[in-house]
Amino acid sequence: MRYIRPSSLEDAVGLLANASGKAAILAGGSDLLVRMKGGFIEPDVIIDIKAIDALGRIIENDDGFVIGAAVPCAVLGENTALRNAWPGVVEGARLIGSKQVQGRCTIVGNLCNASPAADSVPALVAAGARALVRGPAGSRTIAVETIPVGPGKTSLAPGEIIEAILLDKRQRHSGDAYQRFTPRTEMDIAVVSAAVNLTLNDQGVVEKARVALGAAAPTVLLVEEAADILVGSRVDDGALERLAEACSAACRPIDDKRGTVEFRKKVAGVLAKRVALTAYQRAGQK
Amino acid sequence: MNINTPIEEREFKIVGKSVKRDDVLEKVTGEAEYTGDVKLAGMLHGKIKRAAIAHARIKSIDVSKALAYPGVKAVLTHENVPRVLHYGSPHPRSASCTKDQYILDDKVRFWGEGVAAVAAISEEIADEALDLIEVEYEALPAVFEPEDAALPGAPLIHDVGPGGNLVLDPVRVNRGDVEAGFAQADFILEGTFSGGRPHPAYMEPNVCIADWDGSNKLTFWTSTQTSFMVRGILAEVLGLPLTKVRVLVDHMGGGFGAKQDCFQHEFLCALLAKETRRPVKMEFTRHETFVAGRARHPCKVWLKQGFKNDGTLVARDMKLVYDSGAYGSHGPGVTIVGTTAATSLYRCENVRLEGRCVYTNTPINGAFRGYGVVQSYYALDIQMDEAAERLGMDPADLKLKNVVRAGDIAPSGHPIVGHGLEICLQHGIDVLDWKSLRNRDRTPDPKRPHIRKGWGIGCEMHGSSAYPGIKEQGNATVKVNEDGTVTLLTGAAGLGTGAHTALAQIVAEELGVRFEDVGVIHGDTDVVPWDIGAFASHTTYLVGTAAKMAATKVRASVLERAAMKLQVKADELDLSEGKIFVTAEPGRFMSVAEAMGPSRGIPAANIVANGTYEPTKSYSFAAHFTEVHVDTETGIVEVKRVVPVHDIGRVIHPIAAQGQIEGGIQQGIGHTLTEDYVIDKKTGRSLNAGLVDYKMPLSMDMPDIETIILEAAPDPGGPWGAKGVGEDPIIAIGPSIANAIYDAIGVRFHHYPITPEDILKALREKGA
């Protein structure tokens, strides 16, 4: 097994493309090392991307935010501008593992681990976040929801690496929120989760909405019919009830030791209501 | 002997004060040495091959590839280890355990049982070699539930024992006339209850190191609560005299009762070291602490009680079935203690109890904080709440009316000397203003109508020793050094409870020296006096009394020595804070160092004394008052506040006692709400043998705990009336939560853990 720590993205992409055996990218390592120690994977090459300066930064520009692939989740929470613009994205990232884990783990790692229960992904999907992908054939930008294609599987081509997550510049009267259900309050894996992202008009009516559910299907679900219910509403009780029903109906979860289908469907709806209300309140504050 | 003299009243200088624990600095700086930290030159690493089948006969086992693997030094199977039938728990000849284990057998009785062991130059190589061992099994029909195992014709898991997969003959207790009692009853309540399989999940995984020297003596480091018992059973099984087995244990990262078995890996580690003539270390992974550790016995309880309309309990009929798992371990003790406990707590003259313990093809259940009583009192206390509701009474009033009182016969069969449950309950009722709590709004927050709040009470009593199952003995040796410092030698293990600090406090107090002047030597069976082990909430009560007795003796000797030097009679002297003085003339004094040290023509004194104490037992008591918030939309139950009121007699170290109570509550919250070690009922495979999916509550989940410790009922058998506290809190918290959930949402649960899914399902059914 070889461990390599390139200092440029070009080198990283080259190493990845030319790796003869299985290669793995190491950022925080909070998934990779666990999987290696558990004997689930045995990469021939480990490419540590933390020495690539550009990947360790959060940049705010005219288009919004560029979050480098090696930025630990704890750092997201320390960025006031990001926290104010995308509080739901930040709260998802800061529910992963524990304080200690958040000091290492990254949202790109969380995305590429492709767990349906990943805490940072529903809020990214609801936010309409895009991933900047670099590969042997050049760069491309794709919606984050297209990256995981099933538990543990991504749509990334061999040799491709996610360079950064892009979040749009925040429009006025916008807010997002994320919540998950876990039996305890930390160091846990979502049984089911929900994220809502809203933009209101000046009258407080929802103009745009995105609703995403986690651990409710093999990948994070973007529930358009639920978003349609919110659009045009003031997130009143009636809309919330219909939202909950739509979310419950959209779920395609499994029965497992962490929760049953019935429970996940019910709680997906409950959480969607709660995050919709929080997102609406946050949107009203701006 | 049992001490039954009145408790001495005195002004304490050290006892009752939270002195700085002797182990904290080492622990917080990382200097404390645990077994896993020990590294010996040339040390090999041992690993165990575990069966991936629940019940099978081993047809063949081929270790040739593993033996040929570079770095592998030895492989053991049932074909080359001694075949000695032995006790699973090292309390041989007690009523607590059963003799049904071999080091390795040609039969597999649970998924995860060890079938071979490897020693290699690294853990990784040992691990890899396990995959090279080829085992051919003949699968046998397996049973995973006690009901199935007890059916006629069920596959038999053992050849030993009373048969029918029973671990021991049913435990039966009869007092009074149950049928006559029911005939007097105005109403009868009947219900079934069940408990899951919570695991102690101690922080330090099981670990041991074996090293044989040139004289064929085994030195054995192991994380155990019962070092002398491990010494005894190792010697017995390996055919060695006790002089040839030395067991060492320094610091431990918890045990909670489960580390009082002698585990398969401990024998295998010793044998691998013998085979290779090199030290061998074996350390469990977290996964192994589940599959090869010990959990609490899952239990099914049927309980029927008759009540008069004034709340008097007139009959109790109860049947308990404990699931032992694949081996007996502490099944007999747990069944006896858990069953007989139901004679008490709430008074009832007519009692008929039957406890069974049944083998199943599941991982082994063993001793664990609360030892069978968690299960039986969960049922008793919840049904008491149901009776109160039926009577239209406040459960607090009904419990107060019926709680055990002075002179009542304890589960152990002897009258209780110190009884504190009534005062614990009354105290809690008063400080919480319970009556007004009962009348408050259950949904006080109009913005969060889905949050319902409830309060519940759980009561318990628990003995501070394993009597009468085991007639215990506590020992201590106290030496006074020539500089006036004092050394206490004890075999009591330090699980992390602060026991050694409490023992040092007792010696310092009794002797009249400063706490800082007492050093404690422990954990070396070649050095310290014999010890029964740290379990049954008894260390302070049992070993504390022995230490006090030894201190009394050395104190007299020190005064004799000083009397000679001061030219007075010993009974004219007093000793306090390391100073010996003439009582009538305090200006005439000398330090203990001056008394002990040499002077012209007189060598330094050699003062050593032993204390040996063989008690019956005392009982401690608690009432827990618990507030829960139930989210009726997600089913999550949040324990917000617990007011535990405990009577533990004389408190030696208040912070340590409080720590025991808070820790027990936290552990009990987990067992009641989130923790359950789940075994697949089709294959016997463990489904959540790890801390990702075995959900222990963490620090963020901890409620406000406002501990109240009363010294209401000191027991003359303990040092200045001290009693046990280790197990009590985990027993009372469970029913207090279940009763609080009922108070909040009007749904009764008769099982644990009570999961969010259970809550939502019950609410849905209630609504329908």
mmCIF file of N, CA, C and O in Angstrom, chain B residues 253-312:
data_model
loop_
_atom_site.group_PDB
_atom_site.id
_atom_site.type_symbol
_atom_site.label_atom_id
_atom_site.label_comp_id
_atom_site.label_asym_id
_atom_site.label_seq_id
_atom_site.Cartn_x
_atom_site.Cartn_y
_atom_site.Cartn_z
ATOM 1 N N GLY B 253 -10.769 -0.426 33.213
ATOM 2 C CA GLY B 253 -11.733 0.473 32.578
ATOM 3 C C GLY B 253 -13.131 -0.096 32.676
ATOM 4 O O GLY B 253 -13.817 -0.280 31.689
ATOM 5 N N GLY B 254 -13.543 -0.428 33.881
ATOM 6 C CA GLY B 254 -14.914 -0.880 34.121
ATOM 7 C C GLY B 254 -15.081 -2.381 33.970
ATOM 8 O O GLY B 254 -14.233 -3.083 33.412
ATOM 9 N N GLY B 255 -16.177 -2.849 34.512
ATOM 10 C CA GLY B 255 -16.494 -4.270 34.457
ATOM 11 C C GLY B 255 -17.990 -4.477 34.641
ATOM 12 O O GLY B 255 -18.601 -5.279 33.965
ATOM 13 N N PHE B 256 -18.573 -3.725 35.564
ATOM 14 C CA PHE B 256 -20.019 -3.737 35.837
ATOM 15 C C PHE B 256 -20.532 -5.137 36.159
ATOM 16 O O PHE B 256 -21.707 -5.425 35.935
ATOM 17 N N GLY B 257 -19.672 -5.999 36.666
ATOM 18 C CA GLY B 257 -20.098 -7.353 37.019
ATOM 19 C C GLY B 257 -19.674 -8.379 35.992
ATOM 20 O O GLY B 257 -19.378 -9.523 36.320
ATOM 21 N N ALA B 258 -19.647 -7.962 34.725
ATOM 22 C CA ALA B 258 -19.398 -8.932 33.656
ATOM 23 C C ALA B 258 -17.970 -9.486 33.704
ATOM 24 O O ALA B 258 -17.722 -10.584 33.226
ATOM 25 N N LYS B 259 -17.048 -8.723 34.266
ATOM 26 C CA LYS B 259 -15.668 -9.212 34.319
ATOM 27 C C LYS B 259 -15.417 -10.027 35.583
ATOM 28 O O LYS B 259 -14.347 -9.947 36.187
ATOM 29 N N GLN B 260 -16.433 -10.777 36.019
ATOM 30 C CA GLN B 260 -16.175 -11.736 37.088
ATOM 31 C C GLN B 260 -16.380 -13.160 36.590
ATOM 32 O O GLN B 260 -16.478 -14.086 37.371
ATOM 33 N N ASP B 261 -16.412 -13.328 35.261
ATOM 34 C CA ASP B 261 -16.333 -14.672 34.717
ATOM 35 C C ASP B 261 -14.857 -14.967 34.437
ATOM 36 O O ASP B 261 -14.043 -14.056 34.356
ATOM 37 N N CYS B 262 -14.537 -16.240 34.291
ATOM 38 C CA CYS B 262 -13.247 -16.568 33.719
ATOM 39 C C CYS B 262 -13.551 -16.908 32.276
ATOM 40 O O CYS B 262 -14.318 -17.822 31.972
ATOM 41 N N PHE B 263 -12.989 -16.134 31.377
ATOM 42 C CA PHE B 263 -13.369 -16.208 29.973
ATOM 43 C C PHE B 263 -12.511 -17.221 29.227
ATOM 44 O O PHE B 263 -11.363 -17.459 29.578
ATOM 45 N N GLN B 264 -13.092 -17.721 28.158
ATOM 46 C CA GLN B 264 -12.393 -18.681 27.300
ATOM 47 C C GLN B 264 -11.026 -18.150 26.863
ATOM 48 O O GLN B 264 -10.034 -18.888 26.862
ATOM 49 N N HIS B 265 -10.965 -16.874 26.491
ATOM 50 C CA HIS B 265 -9.693 -16.355 25.981
ATOM 51 C C HIS B 265 -8.612 -16.351 27.053
ATOM 52 O O HIS B 265 -7.428 -16.385 26.734
ATOM 53 N N GLU B 266 -9.023 -16.305 28.314
ATOM 54 C CA GLU B 266 -8.011 -16.279 29.380
ATOM 55 C C GLU B 266 -7.292 -17.633 29.470
ATOM 56 O O GLU B 266 -6.069 -17.687 29.594
ATOM 57 N N PHE B 267 -8.060 -18.717 29.398
ATOM 58 C CA PHE B 267 -7.421 -20.042 29.373
ATOM 59 C C PHE B 267 -6.549 -20.187 28.122
ATOM 60 O O PHE B 267 -5.416 -20.680 28.176
ATOM 61 N N LEU B 268 -7.107 -19.752 26.983
ATOM 62 C CA LEU B 268 -6.384 -19.933 25.720
ATOM 63 C C LEU B 268 -5.091 -19.122 25.700
ATOM 64 O O LEU B 268 -4.067 -19.575 25.193
ATOM 65 N N CYS B 269 -5.147 -17.936 26.279
ATOM 66 C CA CYS B 269 -3.951 -17.087 26.334
ATOM 67 C C CYS B 269 -2.858 -17.787 27.143
ATOM 68 O O CYS B 269 -1.693 -17.863 26.718
ATOM 69 N N ALA B 270 -3.249 -18.346 28.283
ATOM 70 C CA ALA B 270 -2.278 -19.045 29.135
ATOM 71 C C ALA B 270 -1.707 -20.259 28.399
ATOM 72 O O ALA B 270 -0.494 -20.526 28.462
ATOM 73 N N LEU B 271 -2.550 -20.965 27.678
ATOM 74 C CA LEU B 271 -2.081 -22.167 26.977
ATOM 75 C C LEU B 271 -1.202 -21.824 25.775
ATOM 76 O O LEU B 271 -0.226 -22.525 25.499
ATOM 77 N N LEU B 272 -1.558 -20.758 25.065
ATOM 78 C CA LEU B 272 -0.715 -20.339 23.938
ATOM 79 C C LEU B 272 0.668 -19.921 24.428
ATOM 80 O O LEU B 272 1.681 -20.207 23.797
ATOM 81 N N ALA B 273 0.698 -19.248 25.571
ATOM 82 C CA ALA B 273 1.988 -18.814 26.128
ATOM 83 C C ALA B 273 2.805 -20.021 26.561
ATOM 84 O O ALA B 273 4.027 -20.068 26.403
ATOM 85 N N LYS B 274 2.108 -21.015 27.081
ATOM 86 C CA LYS B 274 2.808 -22.220 27.523
ATOM 87 C C LYS B 274 3.387 -22.958 26.315
ATOM 88 O O LYS B 274 4.533 -23.399 26.318
ATOM 89 N N GLU B 275 2.570 -23.050 25.297
ATOM 90 C CA GLU B 275 2.965 -23.765 24.077
ATOM 91 C C GLU B 275 4.158 -23.096 23.401
ATOM 92 O O GLU B 275 5.070 -23.769 22.924
ATOM 93 N N THR B 276 4.145 -21.775 23.351
ATOM 94 C CA THR B 276 5.191 -21.058 22.613
ATOM 95 C C THR B 276 6.370 -20.669 23.485
ATOM 96 O O THR B 276 7.389 -20.228 22.968
ATOM 97 N N ARG B 277 6.219 -20.810 24.793
ATOM 98 C CA ARG B 277 7.233 -20.353 25.763
ATOM 99 C C ARG B 277 7.521 -18.862 25.579
ATOM 100 O O ARG B 277 8.632 -18.390 25.785
ATOM 101 N N ARG B 278 6.527 -18.123 25.160
ATOM 102 C CA ARG B 278 6.682 -16.667 25.023
ATOM 103 C C ARG B 278 5.446 -16.005 25.625
ATOM 104 O O ARG B 278 4.378 -16.607 25.658
ATOM 105 N N PRO B 279 5.604 -14.766 26.074
ATOM 106 C CA PRO B 279 4.416 -14.064 26.580
ATOM 107 C C PRO B 279 3.397 -13.879 25.450
ATOM 108 O O PRO B 279 3.793 -13.637 24.307
ATOM 109 N N VAL B 280 2.138 -13.997 25.764
ATOM 110 C CA VAL B 280 1.080 -13.809 24.763
ATOM 111 C C VAL B 280 0.049 -12.836 25.309
ATOM 112 O O VAL B 280 -0.365 -12.936 26.469
ATOM 113 N N LYS B 281 -0.316 -11.895 24.453
ATOM 114 C CA LYS B 281 -1.386 -10.955 24.819
ATOM 115 C C LYS B 281 -2.624 -11.252 23.984
ATOM 116 O O LYS B 281 -2.515 -11.527 22.795
ATOM 117 N N MET B 282 -3.768 -11.192 24.641
ATOM 118 C CA MET B 282 -5.030 -11.322 23.918
ATOM 119 C C MET B 282 -5.919 -10.164 24.311
ATOM 120 O O MET B 282 -6.167 -9.952 25.491
ATOM 121 N N GLU B 283 -6.365 -9.434 23.313
ATOM 122 C CA GLU B 283 -7.197 -8.262 23.595
ATOM 123 C C GLU B 283 -8.423 -8.324 22.703
ATOM 124 O O GLU B 283 -8.301 -8.475 21.488
ATOM 125 N N PHE B 284 -9.583 -8.191 23.307
ATOM 126 C CA PHE B 284 -10.820 -8.237 22.522
ATOM 127 C C PHE B 284 -10.938 -7.000 21.653
ATOM 128 O O PHE B 284 -10.553 -5.893 22.053
ATOM 129 N N THR B 285 -11.522 -7.192 20.473
ATOM 130 C CA THR B 285 -12.037 -6.043 19.736
ATOM 131 C C THR B 285 -13.361 -5.661 20.397
ATOM 132 O O THR B 285 -13.911 -6.423 21.203
ATOM 133 N N ARG B 286 -13.887 -4.509 20.031
ATOM 134 C CA ARG B 286 -15.182 -4.111 20.593
ATOM 135 C C ARG B 286 -16.251 -5.142 20.204
ATOM 136 O O ARG B 286 -17.104 -5.497 21.010
ATOM 137 N N HIS B 287 -16.154 -5.623 18.963
ATOM 138 C CA HIS B 287 -17.082 -6.657 18.505
ATOM 139 C C HIS B 287 -17.038 -7.868 19.445
ATOM 140 O O HIS B 287 -18.072 -8.408 19.846
ATOM 141 N N GLU B 288 -15.832 -8.271 19.818
ATOM 142 C CA GLU B 288 -15.713 -9.446 20.690
ATOM 143 C C GLU B 288 -16.259 -9.195 22.095
ATOM 144 O O GLU B 288 -16.713 -10.129 22.754
ATOM 145 N N THR B 289 -16.199 -7.953 22.554
ATOM 146 C CA THR B 289 -16.763 -7.700 23.894
ATOM 147 C C THR B 289 -18.256 -8.021 23.911
ATOM 148 O O THR B 289 -18.804 -8.362 24.952
ATOM 149 N N PHE B 290 -18.883 -7.917 22.733
ATOM 150 C CA PHE B 290 -20.296 -8.301 22.654
ATOM 151 C C PHE B 290 -20.435 -9.812 22.501
ATOM 152 O O PHE B 290 -21.068 -10.458 23.323
ATOM 153 N N VAL B 291 -19.854 -10.361 21.424
ATOM 154 C CA VAL B 291 -20.130 -11.773 21.150
ATOM 155 C C VAL B 291 -19.526 -12.693 22.209
ATOM 156 O O VAL B 291 -20.091 -13.738 22.509
ATOM 157 N N ALA B 292 -18.383 -12.305 22.762
ATOM 158 C CA ALA B 292 -17.729 -13.190 23.729
ATOM 159 C C ALA B 292 -17.737 -12.610 25.140
ATOM 160 O O ALA B 292 -17.130 -13.166 26.044
ATOM 161 N N GLY B 293 -18.410 -11.487 25.324
ATOM 162 C CA GLY B 293 -18.519 -10.905 26.661
ATOM 163 C C GLY B 293 -19.750 -11.451 27.366
ATOM 164 O O GLY B 293 -20.203 -12.560 27.082
ATOM 165 N N ARG B 294 -20.281 -10.682 28.279
ATOM 166 C CA ARG B 294 -21.461 -11.119 29.020
ATOM 167 C C ARG B 294 -22.472 -9.976 29.056
ATOM 168 O O ARG B 294 -22.110 -8.841 29.382
ATOM 169 N N ALA B 295 -23.730 -10.297 28.754
ATOM 170 C CA ALA B 295 -24.790 -9.286 28.785
ATOM 171 C C ALA B 295 -25.763 -9.600 29.919
ATOM 172 O O ALA B 295 -25.620 -10.603 30.616
ATOM 173 N N ARG B 296 -26.750 -8.712 30.089
ATOM 174 C CA ARG B 296 -27.802 -8.997 31.065
ATOM 175 C C ARG B 296 -28.751 -10.039 30.487
ATOM 176 O O ARG B 296 -29.041 -10.027 29.297
ATOM 177 N N HIS B 297 -29.254 -10.929 31.360
ATOM 178 C CA HIS B 297 -30.169 -11.967 30.910
ATOM 179 C C HIS B 297 -31.466 -11.364 30.400
ATOM 180 O O HIS B 297 -32.166 -10.691 31.162
ATOM 181 N N PRO B 298 -31.811 -11.620 29.129
ATOM 182 C CA PRO B 298 -33.165 -11.282 28.711
ATOM 183 C C PRO B 298 -34.133 -12.066 29.595
ATOM 184 O O PRO B 298 -33.805 -13.159 30.052
ATOM 185 N N CYS B 299 -35.275 -11.509 29.870
ATOM 186 C CA CYS B 299 -36.153 -12.130 30.860
ATOM 187 C C CYS B 299 -37.604 -11.936 30.474
ATOM 188 O O CYS B 299 -37.978 -10.893 29.947
ATOM 189 N N LYS B 300 -38.388 -12.978 30.706
ATOM 190 C CA LYS B 300 -39.838 -12.857 30.550
ATOM 191 C C LYS B 300 -40.439 -13.067 31.944
ATOM 192 O O LYS B 300 -40.065 -14.000 32.656
ATOM 193 N N VAL B 301 -41.340 -12.201 32.313
ATOM 194 C CA VAL B 301 -41.935 -12.255 33.651
ATOM 195 C C VAL B 301 -43.449 -12.297 33.524
ATOM 196 O O VAL B 301 -44.031 -11.532 32.752
ATOM 197 N N TRP B 302 -44.049 -13.208 34.269
ATOM 198 C CA TRP B 302 -45.507 -13.210 34.400
ATOM 199 C C TRP B 302 -45.794 -12.860 35.858
ATOM 200 O O TRP B 302 -45.230 -13.458 36.770
ATOM 201 N N LEU B 303 -46.620 -11.861 36.064
ATOM 202 C CA LEU B 303 -46.848 -11.367 37.422
ATOM 203 C C LEU B 303 -48.337 -11.168 37.664
ATOM 204 O O LEU B 303 -49.025 -10.495 36.890
ATOM 205 N N LYS B 304 -48.804 -11.772 38.745
ATOM 206 C CA LYS B 304 -50.206 -11.640 39.131
ATOM 207 C C LYS B 304 -50.227 -11.247 40.603
ATOM 208 O O LYS B 304 -49.586 -11.914 41.437
ATOM 209 N N GLN B 305 -50.925 -10.161 40.919
ATOM 210 C CA GLN B 305 -50.986 -9.728 42.320
ATOM 211 C C GLN B 305 -52.427 -9.381 42.697
ATOM 212 O O GLN B 305 -53.182 -8.848 41.886
ATOM 213 N N GLY B 306 -52.753 -9.678 43.948
ATOM 214 C CA GLY B 306 -54.067 -9.340 44.470
ATOM 215 C C GLY B 306 -53.975 -8.172 45.447
ATOM 216 O O GLY B 306 -53.040 -8.098 46.248
ATOM 217 N N PHE B 307 -54.940 -7.267 45.338
ATOM 218 C CA PHE B 307 -54.942 -6.063 46.183
ATOM 219 C C PHE B 307 -56.279 -5.918 46.887
ATOM 220 O O PHE B 307 -57.322 -6.301 46.342
ATOM 221 N N LYS B 308 -56.247 -5.318 48.062
ATOM 222 C CA LYS B 308 -57.477 -4.888 48.727
ATOM 223 C C LYS B 308 -57.784 -3.457 48.260
ATOM 224 O O LYS B 308 -56.901 -2.743 47.775
ATOM 225 N N ASN B 309 -58.994 -3.053 48.458
ATOM 226 C CA ASN B 309 -59.371 -1.701 48.028
ATOM 227 C C ASN B 309 -58.668 -0.591 48.807
ATOM 228 O O ASN B 309 -58.656 0.561 48.382
ATOM 229 N N ASP B 310 -58.090 -0.948 49.956
ATOM 230 C CA ASP B 310 -57.316 0.072 50.679
ATOM 231 C C ASP B 310 -55.853 0.083 50.221
ATOM 232 O O ASP B 310 -55.024 0.800 50.781
ATOM 233 N N GLY B 311 -55.547 -0.710 49.217
ATOM 234 C CA GLY B 311 -54.176 -0.727 48.690
ATOM 235 C C GLY B 311 -53.299 -1.818 49.259
ATOM 236 O O GLY B 311 -52.151 -1.954 48.836
ATOM 237 N N THR B 312 -53.814 -2.594 50.199
ATOM 238 C CA THR B 312 -52.999 -3.669 50.774
ATOM 239 C C THR B 312 -52.776 -4.761 49.729
ATOM 240 O O THR B 312 -53.705 -5.167 49.037
#
